[in-house]
mmCIF file with all atom_site columns, C-alpha atoms and ligand atoms in Angstrom:
data_model
loop_
_atom_site.group_PDB
_atom_site.id
_atom_site.type_symbol
_atom_site.label_atom_id
_atom_site.label_alt_id
_atom_site.label_comp_id
_atom_site.label_asym_id
_atom_site.label_entity_id
_atom_site.label_seq_id
_atom_site.pdbx_PDB_ins_code
_atom_site.Cartn_x
_atom_site.Cartn_y
_atom_site.Cartn_z
_atom_site.occupancy
_atom_site.B_iso_or_equiv
_atom_site.pdbx_formal_charge
_atom_site.auth_seq_id
_atom_site.auth_comp_id
_atom_site.auth_asym_id
_atom_site.auth_atom_id
_atom_site.pdbx_PDB_model_num
ATOM   1   C  CA  . MET A 1 1   ? -113.365 -85.189 76.727  1.00 0.00 ? 25  MET A CA  1
ATOM   2   C  CA  . MET A 1 2   ? -113.427 -87.615 79.684  1.00 0.00 ? 26  MET A CA  1
ATOM   3   C  CA  . GLN A 1 3   ? -112.736 -84.710 82.004  1.00 0.00 ? 27  GLN A CA  1
ATOM   4   C  CA  . PHE A 1 4   ? -115.673 -82.802 80.488  1.00 0.00 ? 28  PHE A CA  1
ATOM   5   C  CA  . LEU A 1 5   ? -118.056 -85.742 80.931  1.00 0.00 ? 29  LEU A CA  1
ATOM   6   C  CA  . LYS A 1 6   ? -117.000 -86.175 84.499  1.00 0.00 ? 30  LYS A CA  1
ATOM   7   C  CA  . THR A 1 7   ? -117.782 -82.520 85.175  1.00 0.00 ? 31  THR A CA  1
ATOM   8   C  CA  . ARG A 1 8   ? -121.181 -82.877 83.543  1.00 0.00 ? 32  ARG A CA  1
ATOM   9   C  CA  . TRP A 1 9   ? -122.056 -85.844 85.748  1.00 0.00 ? 33  TRP A CA  1
ATOM   10  C  CA  . GLN A 1 10  ? -120.891 -83.896 88.758  1.00 0.00 ? 34  GLN A CA  1
ATOM   11  C  CA  . LEU A 1 11  ? -123.047 -80.956 87.729  1.00 0.00 ? 35  LEU A CA  1
ATOM   12  C  CA  . LEU A 1 12  ? -126.043 -83.242 87.294  1.00 0.00 ? 36  LEU A CA  1
ATOM   13  C  CA  . LEU A 1 13  ? -125.447 -84.786 90.696  1.00 0.00 ? 37  LEU A CA  1
ATOM   14  C  CA  . ILE A 1 14  ? -125.155 -81.360 92.309  1.00 0.00 ? 38  ILE A CA  1
ATOM   15  C  CA  . GLY A 1 15  ? -128.349 -80.323 90.526  1.00 0.00 ? 39  GLY A CA  1
ATOM   16  C  CA  . LEU A 1 16  ? -130.268 -83.364 91.761  1.00 0.00 ? 40  LEU A CA  1
ATOM   17  C  CA  . LEU A 1 17  ? -128.994 -82.980 95.312  1.00 0.00 ? 41  LEU A CA  1
ATOM   18  C  CA  . SER A 1 18  ? -129.978 -79.304 95.328  1.00 0.00 ? 42  SER A CA  1
ATOM   19  C  CA  . MET A 1 19  ? -133.450 -80.190 94.123  1.00 0.00 ? 43  MET A CA  1
ATOM   20  C  CA  . ALA A 1 20  ? -133.803 -82.816 96.851  1.00 0.00 ? 44  ALA A CA  1
ATOM   21  C  CA  . LEU A 1 21  ? -132.642 -80.279 99.419  1.00 0.00 ? 45  LEU A CA  1
ATOM   22  C  CA  . ILE A 1 22  ? -135.094 -77.645 98.185  1.00 0.00 ? 46  ILE A CA  1
ATOM   23  C  CA  . ALA A 1 23  ? -137.933 -80.197 98.179  1.00 0.00 ? 47  ALA A CA  1
ATOM   24  C  CA  . THR A 1 24  ? -137.090 -81.139 101.785 1.00 0.00 ? 48  THR A CA  1
ATOM   25  C  CA  . LEU A 1 25  ? -136.980 -77.491 102.837 1.00 0.00 ? 49  LEU A CA  1
ATOM   26  C  CA  . VAL A 1 26  ? -140.301 -76.781 101.140 1.00 0.00 ? 50  VAL A CA  1
ATOM   27  C  CA  . PHE A 1 27  ? -141.889 -79.838 102.716 1.00 0.00 ? 51  PHE A CA  1
ATOM   28  C  CA  . PHE A 1 28  ? -140.721 -79.228 106.274 1.00 0.00 ? 52  PHE A CA  1
ATOM   29  C  CA  . GLY A 1 29  ? -140.186 -75.493 106.237 1.00 0.00 ? 53  GLY A CA  1
ATOM   30  C  CA  . ALA A 1 30  ? -142.696 -73.841 103.954 1.00 0.00 ? 54  ALA A CA  1
ATOM   31  C  CA  . LEU A 1 31  ? -145.597 -76.188 104.530 1.00 0.00 ? 55  LEU A CA  1
ATOM   32  C  CA  . GLY A 1 32  ? -144.931 -76.671 108.207 1.00 0.00 ? 56  GLY A CA  1
ATOM   33  C  CA  . ARG A 1 33  ? -147.261 -79.066 109.922 1.00 0.00 ? 57  ARG A CA  1
ATOM   34  C  CA  . VAL A 1 34  ? -150.956 -78.396 109.419 1.00 0.00 ? 58  VAL A CA  1
ATOM   35  C  CA  . ALA A 1 35  ? -153.742 -80.923 109.925 1.00 0.00 ? 59  ALA A CA  1
ATOM   36  C  CA  . ASP A 1 36  ? -155.135 -82.743 106.867 1.00 0.00 ? 60  ASP A CA  1
ATOM   37  C  CA  . LYS A 1 37  ? -158.592 -81.525 107.794 1.00 0.00 ? 61  LYS A CA  1
ATOM   38  C  CA  . PRO A 1 38  ? -159.181 -77.774 108.140 1.00 0.00 ? 62  PRO A CA  1
ATOM   39  C  CA  . SER A 1 39  ? -161.066 -76.392 111.147 1.00 0.00 ? 63  SER A CA  1
ATOM   40  C  CA  . SER A 1 40  ? -164.878 -76.447 110.986 1.00 0.00 ? 64  SER A CA  1
ATOM   41  C  CA  . ASP A 1 41  ? -164.730 -72.793 109.894 1.00 0.00 ? 65  ASP A CA  1
ATOM   42  C  CA  . GLY A 1 42  ? -162.259 -73.569 107.120 1.00 0.00 ? 66  GLY A CA  1
ATOM   43  C  CA  . ARG A 1 43  ? -158.934 -72.411 108.574 1.00 0.00 ? 67  ARG A CA  1
ATOM   44  C  CA  . LEU A 1 44  ? -155.646 -74.275 108.431 1.00 0.00 ? 68  LEU A CA  1
ATOM   45  C  CA  . ARG A 1 45  ? -155.027 -76.029 111.728 1.00 0.00 ? 69  ARG A CA  1
ATOM   46  C  CA  . LEU A 1 46  ? -151.556 -75.974 113.236 1.00 0.00 ? 70  LEU A CA  1
ATOM   47  C  CA  . LEU A 1 47  ? -150.809 -79.197 115.041 1.00 0.00 ? 71  LEU A CA  1
ATOM   48  C  CA  . LEU A 1 48  ? -149.233 -78.194 118.311 1.00 0.00 ? 72  LEU A CA  1
ATOM   49  C  CA  . THR A 1 49  ? -148.662 -80.007 121.566 1.00 0.00 ? 73  THR A CA  1
ATOM   50  C  CA  . PRO A 1 50  ? -150.773 -78.699 124.473 1.00 0.00 ? 74  PRO A CA  1
ATOM   51  C  CA  . ALA A 1 51  ? -147.671 -76.967 125.908 1.00 0.00 ? 75  ALA A CA  1
ATOM   52  C  CA  . GLU A 1 52  ? -146.925 -75.258 122.579 1.00 0.00 ? 76  GLU A CA  1
ATOM   53  C  CA  . ARG A 1 53  ? -150.551 -74.217 122.216 1.00 0.00 ? 77  ARG A CA  1
ATOM   54  C  CA  . ASP A 1 54  ? -150.566 -72.732 125.733 1.00 0.00 ? 78  ASP A CA  1
ATOM   55  C  CA  . LEU A 1 55  ? -147.385 -70.847 124.926 1.00 0.00 ? 79  LEU A CA  1
ATOM   56  C  CA  . VAL A 1 56  ? -148.752 -69.404 121.659 1.00 0.00 ? 80  VAL A CA  1
ATOM   57  C  CA  . LEU A 1 57  ? -152.110 -68.439 123.198 1.00 0.00 ? 81  LEU A CA  1
ATOM   58  C  CA  . ASN A 1 58  ? -150.362 -66.901 126.188 1.00 0.00 ? 82  ASN A CA  1
ATOM   59  C  CA  . GLU A 1 59  ? -148.280 -64.855 123.741 1.00 0.00 ? 83  GLU A CA  1
ATOM   60  C  CA  . MET A 1 60  ? -151.505 -63.850 121.984 1.00 0.00 ? 84  MET A CA  1
ATOM   61  C  CA  . ARG A 1 61  ? -153.133 -62.559 125.147 1.00 0.00 ? 85  ARG A CA  1
ATOM   62  C  CA  . HIS A 1 62  ? -149.919 -60.692 125.810 1.00 0.00 ? 86  HIS A CA  1
ATOM   63  C  CA  . LEU A 1 63  ? -150.195 -59.117 122.326 1.00 0.00 ? 87  LEU A CA  1
ATOM   64  C  CA  . LEU A 1 64  ? -153.802 -58.112 122.987 1.00 0.00 ? 88  LEU A CA  1
ATOM   65  C  CA  . ALA A 1 65  ? -152.845 -56.490 126.309 1.00 0.00 ? 89  ALA A CA  1
ATOM   66  C  CA  . THR A 1 66  ? -149.980 -54.729 124.512 1.00 0.00 ? 90  THR A CA  1
ATOM   67  C  CA  . VAL A 1 67  ? -152.253 -53.249 121.865 1.00 0.00 ? 91  VAL A CA  1
ATOM   68  C  CA  . GLN A 1 68  ? -154.603 -52.022 124.597 1.00 0.00 ? 92  GLN A CA  1
ATOM   69  C  CA  . GLY A 1 69  ? -151.663 -50.600 126.559 1.00 0.00 ? 93  GLY A CA  1
ATOM   70  C  CA  . ILE A 1 70  ? -150.271 -48.777 123.524 1.00 0.00 ? 94  ILE A CA  1
ATOM   71  C  CA  . ILE A 1 71  ? -153.644 -47.175 122.769 1.00 0.00 ? 95  ILE A CA  1
ATOM   72  C  CA  . VAL A 1 72  ? -154.071 -45.949 126.362 1.00 0.00 ? 96  VAL A CA  1
ATOM   73  C  CA  . ALA A 1 73  ? -150.495 -44.620 126.575 1.00 0.00 ? 97  ALA A CA  1
ATOM   74  C  CA  . ALA A 1 74  ? -150.825 -42.902 123.180 1.00 0.00 ? 98  ALA A CA  1
ATOM   75  C  CA  . GLN A 1 75  ? -154.120 -41.378 124.202 1.00 0.00 ? 99  GLN A CA  1
ATOM   76  C  CA  . GLU A 1 76  ? -152.387 -39.981 127.316 1.00 0.00 ? 100 GLU A CA  1
ATOM   77  C  CA  . ASN A 1 77  ? -149.539 -38.809 125.064 1.00 0.00 ? 101 ASN A CA  1
ATOM   78  C  CA  . ASP A 1 78  ? -147.081 -40.814 127.161 1.00 0.00 ? 102 ASP A CA  1
ATOM   79  C  CA  . MET A 1 79  ? -144.764 -41.828 124.328 1.00 0.00 ? 103 MET A CA  1
ATOM   80  C  CA  . LYS A 1 80  ? -142.151 -43.277 126.688 1.00 0.00 ? 104 LYS A CA  1
ATOM   81  C  CA  . ARG A 1 81  ? -144.739 -45.761 127.961 1.00 0.00 ? 105 ARG A CA  1
ATOM   82  C  CA  . VAL A 1 82  ? -145.829 -46.472 124.380 1.00 0.00 ? 106 VAL A CA  1
ATOM   83  C  CA  . ALA A 1 83  ? -142.226 -47.458 123.604 1.00 0.00 ? 107 ALA A CA  1
ATOM   84  C  CA  . GLU A 1 84  ? -141.802 -49.577 126.742 1.00 0.00 ? 108 GLU A CA  1
ATOM   85  C  CA  . THR A 1 85  ? -145.100 -51.377 126.193 1.00 0.00 ? 109 THR A CA  1
ATOM   86  C  CA  . ALA A 1 86  ? -144.332 -52.184 122.555 1.00 0.00 ? 110 ALA A CA  1
ATOM   87  C  CA  . ARG A 1 87  ? -140.741 -53.217 123.186 1.00 0.00 ? 111 ARG A CA  1
ATOM   88  C  CA  . ALA A 1 88  ? -141.824 -55.733 125.852 1.00 0.00 ? 112 ALA A CA  1
ATOM   89  C  CA  . VAL A 1 89  ? -143.220 -57.910 123.039 1.00 0.00 ? 113 VAL A CA  1
ATOM   90  C  CA  . GLY A 1 90  ? -140.596 -57.143 120.417 1.00 0.00 ? 114 GLY A CA  1
ATOM   91  C  CA  . MET A 1 91  ? -138.250 -59.719 118.933 1.00 0.00 ? 115 MET A CA  1
ATOM   92  C  CA  . ALA A 1 92  ? -136.364 -59.938 122.254 1.00 0.00 ? 116 ALA A CA  1
ATOM   93  C  CA  . ASP A 1 93  ? -139.527 -61.436 123.749 1.00 0.00 ? 117 ASP A CA  1
ATOM   94  C  CA  . VAL A 1 94  ? -139.635 -64.111 121.022 1.00 0.00 ? 118 VAL A CA  1
ATOM   95  C  CA  . ARG A 1 95  ? -135.994 -64.997 121.642 1.00 0.00 ? 119 ARG A CA  1
ATOM   96  C  CA  . ALA A 1 96  ? -136.730 -65.313 125.376 1.00 0.00 ? 120 ALA A CA  1
ATOM   97  C  CA  . MET A 1 97  ? -139.092 -68.242 124.676 1.00 0.00 ? 121 MET A CA  1
ATOM   98  C  CA  . PRO A 1 98  ? -137.934 -71.442 126.429 1.00 0.00 ? 122 PRO A CA  1
ATOM   99  C  CA  . PRO A 1 99  ? -135.466 -72.999 123.920 1.00 0.00 ? 123 PRO A CA  1
ATOM   100 C  CA  . GLU A 1 100 ? -136.857 -76.519 124.397 1.00 0.00 ? 124 GLU A CA  1
ATOM   101 C  CA  . ILE A 1 101 ? -140.215 -75.269 123.101 1.00 0.00 ? 125 ILE A CA  1
ATOM   102 C  CA  . ARG A 1 102 ? -139.004 -72.555 120.726 1.00 0.00 ? 126 ARG A CA  1
ATOM   103 C  CA  . GLY A 1 103 ? -136.845 -74.915 118.617 1.00 0.00 ? 127 GLY A CA  1
ATOM   104 C  CA  . PRO A 1 104 ? -139.440 -77.617 117.821 1.00 0.00 ? 128 PRO A CA  1
ATOM   105 C  CA  . LEU A 1 105 ? -142.281 -75.075 117.657 1.00 0.00 ? 129 LEU A CA  1
ATOM   106 C  CA  . ILE A 1 106 ? -140.574 -72.859 115.088 1.00 0.00 ? 130 ILE A CA  1
ATOM   107 C  CA  . GLY A 1 107 ? -139.798 -75.969 113.026 1.00 0.00 ? 131 GLY A CA  1
ATOM   108 C  CA  . LYS A 1 108 ? -143.501 -76.859 112.898 1.00 0.00 ? 132 LYS A CA  1
ATOM   109 C  CA  . LEU A 1 109 ? -144.849 -73.471 111.903 1.00 0.00 ? 133 LEU A CA  1
ATOM   110 C  CA  . PRO A 1 110 ? -145.618 -72.776 108.229 1.00 0.00 ? 134 PRO A CA  1
ATOM   111 C  CA  . ILE A 1 111 ? -143.426 -70.095 106.668 1.00 0.00 ? 135 ILE A CA  1
ATOM   112 C  CA  . GLU A 1 112 ? -146.339 -67.686 106.138 1.00 0.00 ? 136 GLU A CA  1
ATOM   113 C  CA  . PHE A 1 113 ? -147.270 -68.019 109.817 1.00 0.00 ? 137 PHE A CA  1
ATOM   114 C  CA  . LYS A 1 114 ? -143.696 -67.184 110.796 1.00 0.00 ? 138 LYS A CA  1
ATOM   115 C  CA  . ARG A 1 115 ? -143.570 -64.261 108.370 1.00 0.00 ? 139 ARG A CA  1
ATOM   116 C  CA  . LEU A 1 116 ? -146.713 -62.733 109.908 1.00 0.00 ? 140 LEU A CA  1
ATOM   117 C  CA  . GLY A 1 117 ? -145.764 -63.659 113.468 1.00 0.00 ? 141 GLY A CA  1
ATOM   118 C  CA  . PHE A 1 118 ? -142.188 -62.376 113.428 1.00 0.00 ? 142 PHE A CA  1
ATOM   119 C  CA  . GLY A 1 119 ? -143.464 -59.412 111.398 1.00 0.00 ? 143 GLY A CA  1
ATOM   120 C  CA  . VAL A 1 120 ? -145.716 -58.316 114.275 1.00 0.00 ? 144 VAL A CA  1
ATOM   121 C  CA  . HIS A 1 121 ? -142.849 -58.472 116.777 1.00 0.00 ? 145 HIS A CA  1
ATOM   122 C  CA  . GLU A 1 122 ? -140.492 -56.606 114.436 1.00 0.00 ? 146 GLU A CA  1
ATOM   123 C  CA  . ASP A 1 123 ? -143.145 -53.961 113.763 1.00 0.00 ? 147 ASP A CA  1
ATOM   124 C  CA  . LEU A 1 124 ? -143.590 -53.480 117.522 1.00 0.00 ? 148 LEU A CA  1
ATOM   125 C  CA  . ASP A 1 125 ? -139.824 -52.916 117.870 1.00 0.00 ? 149 ASP A CA  1
ATOM   126 C  CA  . MET A 1 126 ? -140.058 -50.335 115.084 1.00 0.00 ? 150 MET A CA  1
ATOM   127 C  CA  . LEU A 1 127 ? -143.084 -48.701 116.720 1.00 0.00 ? 151 LEU A CA  1
ATOM   128 C  CA  . ALA A 1 128 ? -141.093 -48.422 119.976 1.00 0.00 ? 152 ALA A CA  1
ATOM   129 C  CA  . LEU A 1 129 ? -138.100 -46.825 118.224 1.00 0.00 ? 153 LEU A CA  1
ATOM   130 C  CA  . ASP A 1 130 ? -140.297 -44.338 116.362 1.00 0.00 ? 154 ASP A CA  1
ATOM   131 C  CA  . ALA A 1 131 ? -142.301 -43.484 119.485 1.00 0.00 ? 155 ALA A CA  1
ATOM   132 C  CA  . GLU A 1 132 ? -139.056 -42.471 121.211 1.00 0.00 ? 156 GLU A CA  1
ATOM   133 C  CA  . ALA A 1 133 ? -137.568 -40.698 118.230 1.00 0.00 ? 157 ALA A CA  1
ATOM   134 C  CA  . LEU A 1 134 ? -140.617 -38.884 116.825 1.00 0.00 ? 158 LEU A CA  1
ATOM   135 C  CA  . ARG A 1 135 ? -142.961 -38.604 119.831 1.00 0.00 ? 159 ARG A CA  1
ATOM   136 C  CA  . ASP A 1 136 ? -145.840 -38.417 117.379 1.00 0.00 ? 160 ASP A CA  1
ATOM   137 C  CA  . ARG A 1 137 ? -148.871 -40.403 118.539 1.00 0.00 ? 161 ARG A CA  1
ATOM   138 C  CA  . ASP A 1 138 ? -150.645 -40.112 115.190 1.00 0.00 ? 162 ASP A CA  1
ATOM   139 C  CA  . HIS A 1 139 ? -147.682 -41.872 113.639 1.00 0.00 ? 163 HIS A CA  1
ATOM   140 C  CA  . THR A 1 140 ? -147.800 -44.497 116.425 1.00 0.00 ? 164 THR A CA  1
ATOM   141 C  CA  . LEU A 1 141 ? -151.499 -45.172 115.896 1.00 0.00 ? 165 LEU A CA  1
ATOM   142 C  CA  . LYS A 1 142 ? -150.993 -45.447 112.165 1.00 0.00 ? 166 LYS A CA  1
ATOM   143 C  CA  . GLN A 1 143 ? -148.210 -47.991 112.731 1.00 0.00 ? 167 GLN A CA  1
ATOM   144 C  CA  . LEU A 1 144 ? -150.421 -49.888 115.169 1.00 0.00 ? 168 LEU A CA  1
ATOM   145 C  CA  . ALA A 1 145 ? -153.300 -50.037 112.699 1.00 0.00 ? 169 ALA A CA  1
ATOM   146 C  CA  . GLN A 1 146 ? -150.932 -51.283 110.007 1.00 0.00 ? 170 GLN A CA  1
ATOM   147 C  CA  . LEU A 1 147 ? -149.281 -53.971 112.090 1.00 0.00 ? 171 LEU A CA  1
ATOM   148 C  CA  . MET A 1 148 ? -152.686 -55.171 113.281 1.00 0.00 ? 172 MET A CA  1
ATOM   149 C  CA  . GLN A 1 149 ? -153.471 -56.137 109.701 1.00 0.00 ? 173 GLN A CA  1
ATOM   150 C  CA  . LYS A 1 150 ? -151.080 -58.992 110.379 1.00 0.00 ? 174 LYS A CA  1
ATOM   151 C  CA  . CYS A 1 151 ? -153.138 -60.077 113.432 1.00 0.00 ? 175 CYS A CA  1
ATOM   152 C  CA  . VAL A 1 152 ? -156.229 -60.022 111.229 1.00 0.00 ? 176 VAL A CA  1
ATOM   153 C  CA  . ALA A 1 153 ? -154.599 -61.860 108.319 1.00 0.00 ? 177 ALA A CA  1
ATOM   154 C  CA  . CYS A 1 154 ? -153.157 -64.596 110.497 1.00 0.00 ? 178 CYS A CA  1
ATOM   155 C  CA  . HIS A 1 155 ? -156.389 -65.186 112.424 1.00 0.00 ? 179 HIS A CA  1
ATOM   156 C  CA  . ALA A 1 156 ? -158.276 -65.454 109.130 1.00 0.00 ? 180 ALA A CA  1
ATOM   157 C  CA  . THR A 1 157 ? -155.926 -68.206 107.958 1.00 0.00 ? 181 THR A CA  1
ATOM   158 C  CA  . TYR A 1 158 ? -154.867 -70.284 110.961 1.00 0.00 ? 182 TYR A CA  1
ATOM   159 C  CA  . ALA A 1 159 ? -156.365 -71.988 113.971 1.00 0.00 ? 183 ALA A CA  1
ATOM   160 C  CA  . ILE A 1 160 ? -154.611 -74.096 116.577 1.00 0.00 ? 184 ILE A CA  1
ATOM   161 C  CA  . ALA A 1 161 ? -155.436 -77.700 117.242 1.00 0.00 ? 185 ALA A CA  1
ATOM   162 C  CA  . ALA A 1 162 ? -153.930 -79.185 120.390 1.00 0.00 ? 186 ALA A CA  1
ATOM   163 C  CA  . GLU A 1 163 ? -152.924 -82.780 119.705 1.00 0.00 ? 187 GLU A CA  1
ATOM   164 C  CA  . GLY A 1 164 ? -155.672 -84.852 121.261 1.00 0.00 ? 188 GLY A CA  1
ATOM   165 C  CA  . GLY A 1 165 ? -157.200 -81.694 122.663 1.00 0.00 ? 189 GLY A CA  1
ATOM   166 C  CA  . LYS A 1 166 ? -160.826 -80.651 122.448 1.00 0.00 ? 190 LYS A CA  1
ATOM   167 C  CA  . ASN A 1 167 ? -159.988 -78.210 119.660 1.00 0.00 ? 191 ASN A CA  1
ATOM   168 C  CA  . SER A 1 168 ? -158.764 -80.993 117.400 1.00 0.00 ? 192 SER A CA  1
ATOM   169 C  CA  . GLY A 1 169 ? -161.851 -80.672 115.219 1.00 0.00 ? 193 GLY A CA  1
ATOM   170 C  CA  . GLU A 1 170 ? -162.484 -84.422 115.075 1.00 0.00 ? 194 GLU A CA  1
HETATM 171 C  C1  . HEC B 2 .   ? -148.818 -65.504 112.906 1.00 0.00 ? 227 HEC B C1  1
HETATM 172 C  C2  . HEC B 2 .   ? -150.208 -65.655 113.238 1.00 0.00 ? 227 HEC B C2  1
HETATM 173 C  C3  . HEC B 2 .   ? -150.830 -64.742 114.241 1.00 0.00 ? 227 HEC B C3  1
HETATM 174 C  C4  . HEC B 2 .   ? -150.601 -63.408 114.432 1.00 0.00 ? 227 HEC B C4  1
HETATM 175 C  C5  . HEC B 2 .   ? -149.707 -62.478 113.651 1.00 0.00 ? 227 HEC B C5  1
HETATM 176 C  C6  . HEC B 2 .   ? -151.435 -63.024 115.532 1.00 0.00 ? 227 HEC B C6  1
HETATM 177 N  N1  . HEC B 2 .   ? -152.130 -64.085 115.994 1.00 0.00 ? 227 HEC B N1  1
HETATM 178 FE FE1 . HEC B 2 .   ? -153.411 -64.098 117.553 1.00 0.00 ? 227 HEC B FE1 1
HETATM 179 N  N2  . HEC B 2 .   ? -153.787 -66.072 117.278 1.00 0.00 ? 227 HEC B N2  1
HETATM 180 C  C7  . HEC B 2 .   ? -153.272 -66.838 116.255 1.00 0.00 ? 227 HEC B C7  1
HETATM 181 C  C8  . HEC B 2 .   ? -153.859 -68.166 116.291 1.00 0.00 ? 227 HEC B C8  1
HETATM 182 C  C9  . HEC B 2 .   ? -153.542 -69.293 115.324 1.00 0.00 ? 227 HEC B C9  1
HETATM 183 C  C10 . HEC B 2 .   ? -154.743 -68.179 117.373 1.00 0.00 ? 227 HEC B C10 1
HETATM 184 C  C11 . HEC B 2 .   ? -155.638 -69.343 117.802 1.00 0.00 ? 227 HEC B C11 1
HETATM 185 C  C12 . HEC B 2 .   ? -156.918 -69.222 117.044 1.00 0.00 ? 227 HEC B C12 1
HETATM 186 C  C13 . HEC B 2 .   ? -157.766 -70.464 117.125 1.00 0.00 ? 227 HEC B C13 1
HETATM 187 O  O1  . HEC B 2 .   ? -157.259 -71.552 117.430 1.00 0.00 ? 227 HEC B O1  1
HETATM 188 O  O2  . HEC B 2 .   ? -158.963 -70.331 116.837 1.00 0.00 ? 227 HEC B O2  1
HETATM 189 C  C14 . HEC B 2 .   ? -154.692 -66.856 117.982 1.00 0.00 ? 227 HEC B C14 1
HETATM 190 C  C15 . HEC B 2 .   ? -155.401 -66.455 119.084 1.00 0.00 ? 227 HEC B C15 1
HETATM 191 C  C16 . HEC B 2 .   ? -155.406 -65.189 119.605 1.00 0.00 ? 227 HEC B C16 1
HETATM 192 C  C17 . HEC B 2 .   ? -156.135 -64.781 120.784 1.00 0.00 ? 227 HEC B C17 1
HETATM 193 C  C18 . HEC B 2 .   ? -156.961 -65.697 121.677 1.00 0.00 ? 227 HEC B C18 1
HETATM 194 C  C19 . HEC B 2 .   ? -156.080 -66.133 122.834 1.00 0.00 ? 227 HEC B C19 1
HETATM 195 C  C20 . HEC B 2 .   ? -156.674 -67.215 123.709 1.00 0.00 ? 227 HEC B C20 1
HETATM 196 O  O3  . HEC B 2 .   ? -156.260 -67.299 124.869 1.00 0.00 ? 227 HEC B O3  1
HETATM 197 O  O4  . HEC B 2 .   ? -157.535 -67.955 123.246 1.00 0.00 ? 227 HEC B O4  1
HETATM 198 C  C21 . HEC B 2 .   ? -155.932 -63.459 120.939 1.00 0.00 ? 227 HEC B C21 1
HETATM 199 C  C22 . HEC B 2 .   ? -156.487 -62.549 122.035 1.00 0.00 ? 227 HEC B C22 1
HETATM 200 C  C23 . HEC B 2 .   ? -155.031 -63.016 119.874 1.00 0.00 ? 227 HEC B C23 1
HETATM 201 N  N3  . HEC B 2 .   ? -154.731 -64.092 119.083 1.00 0.00 ? 227 HEC B N3  1
HETATM 202 C  C24 . HEC B 2 .   ? -154.592 -61.712 119.711 1.00 0.00 ? 227 HEC B C24 1
HETATM 203 C  C25 . HEC B 2 .   ? -153.703 -61.300 118.727 1.00 0.00 ? 227 HEC B C25 1
HETATM 204 C  C26 . HEC B 2 .   ? -153.293 -59.923 118.499 1.00 0.00 ? 227 HEC B C26 1
HETATM 205 C  C27 . HEC B 2 .   ? -153.792 -58.731 119.273 1.00 0.00 ? 227 HEC B C27 1
HETATM 206 C  C28 . HEC B 2 .   ? -152.418 -59.953 117.466 1.00 0.00 ? 227 HEC B C28 1
HETATM 207 C  C29 . HEC B 2 .   ? -151.665 -58.829 116.805 1.00 0.00 ? 227 HEC B C29 1
HETATM 208 C  C30 . HEC B 2 .   ? -151.070 -57.810 117.617 1.00 0.00 ? 227 HEC B C30 1
HETATM 209 C  C31 . HEC B 2 .   ? -152.288 -61.339 117.050 1.00 0.00 ? 227 HEC B C31 1
HETATM 210 N  N4  . HEC B 2 .   ? -153.075 -62.108 117.827 1.00 0.00 ? 227 HEC B N4  1
HETATM 211 C  C32 . HEC B 2 .   ? -151.484 -61.729 116.030 1.00 0.00 ? 227 HEC B C32 1
HETATM 212 C  C33 . HEC B 2 .   ? -152.349 -66.446 115.341 1.00 0.00 ? 227 HEC B C33 1
HETATM 213 C  C34 . HEC B 2 .   ? -151.804 -65.164 115.220 1.00 0.00 ? 227 HEC B C34 1
#
């Protein structure tokens, strides 16, 4: 009987600790760090340092140039260039981010932001593989249109506020 009770207390303790762990993960991981006040146009504002903001926006302009490059290469039916252009901003590009920024930045980003963000890079890797394997530009353009729904969805939801920067919305 004593043994049984002891096990029950242990189970309860494990249960409580798991709940605390999940709550912590939800708080820091899923919610990430967004400003209390949304942007003036109603989007969630990520609180990033100026260096992190520069890095993200630089990545964004890189994505825009990539989309343009893929369309031109597809239009010229140069599927090798389609693949090279897409792969340059695949997941390998994310991993190449300076670790001192990548670590803290990824910790701050809400889970939905990461899902959409990593999703775009993974989709570009897939687009590159398919472009090489299938050499079918209609398929490439369809993939591009689909992955760009993630650009649209993310931009509709999030804005960036540099800490103390002019985009802080205050
Ligand atoms: C995970 C979220 C997310 C995804 C996915 C995403 N973006 Fe962005 N992007 C942002 C945010 C946030 C900003 C800053 C918007 C703001 O502060 O108003 C931004 C800004 C930009 C900018 C402006 C850059 C600058 O210098 O001001 C461009 C261009 C851009 N994105 C292109 C793209 C393209 C193209 C894609 C898809 C291939 C894409 N983005 C996918 C979140 C995302």
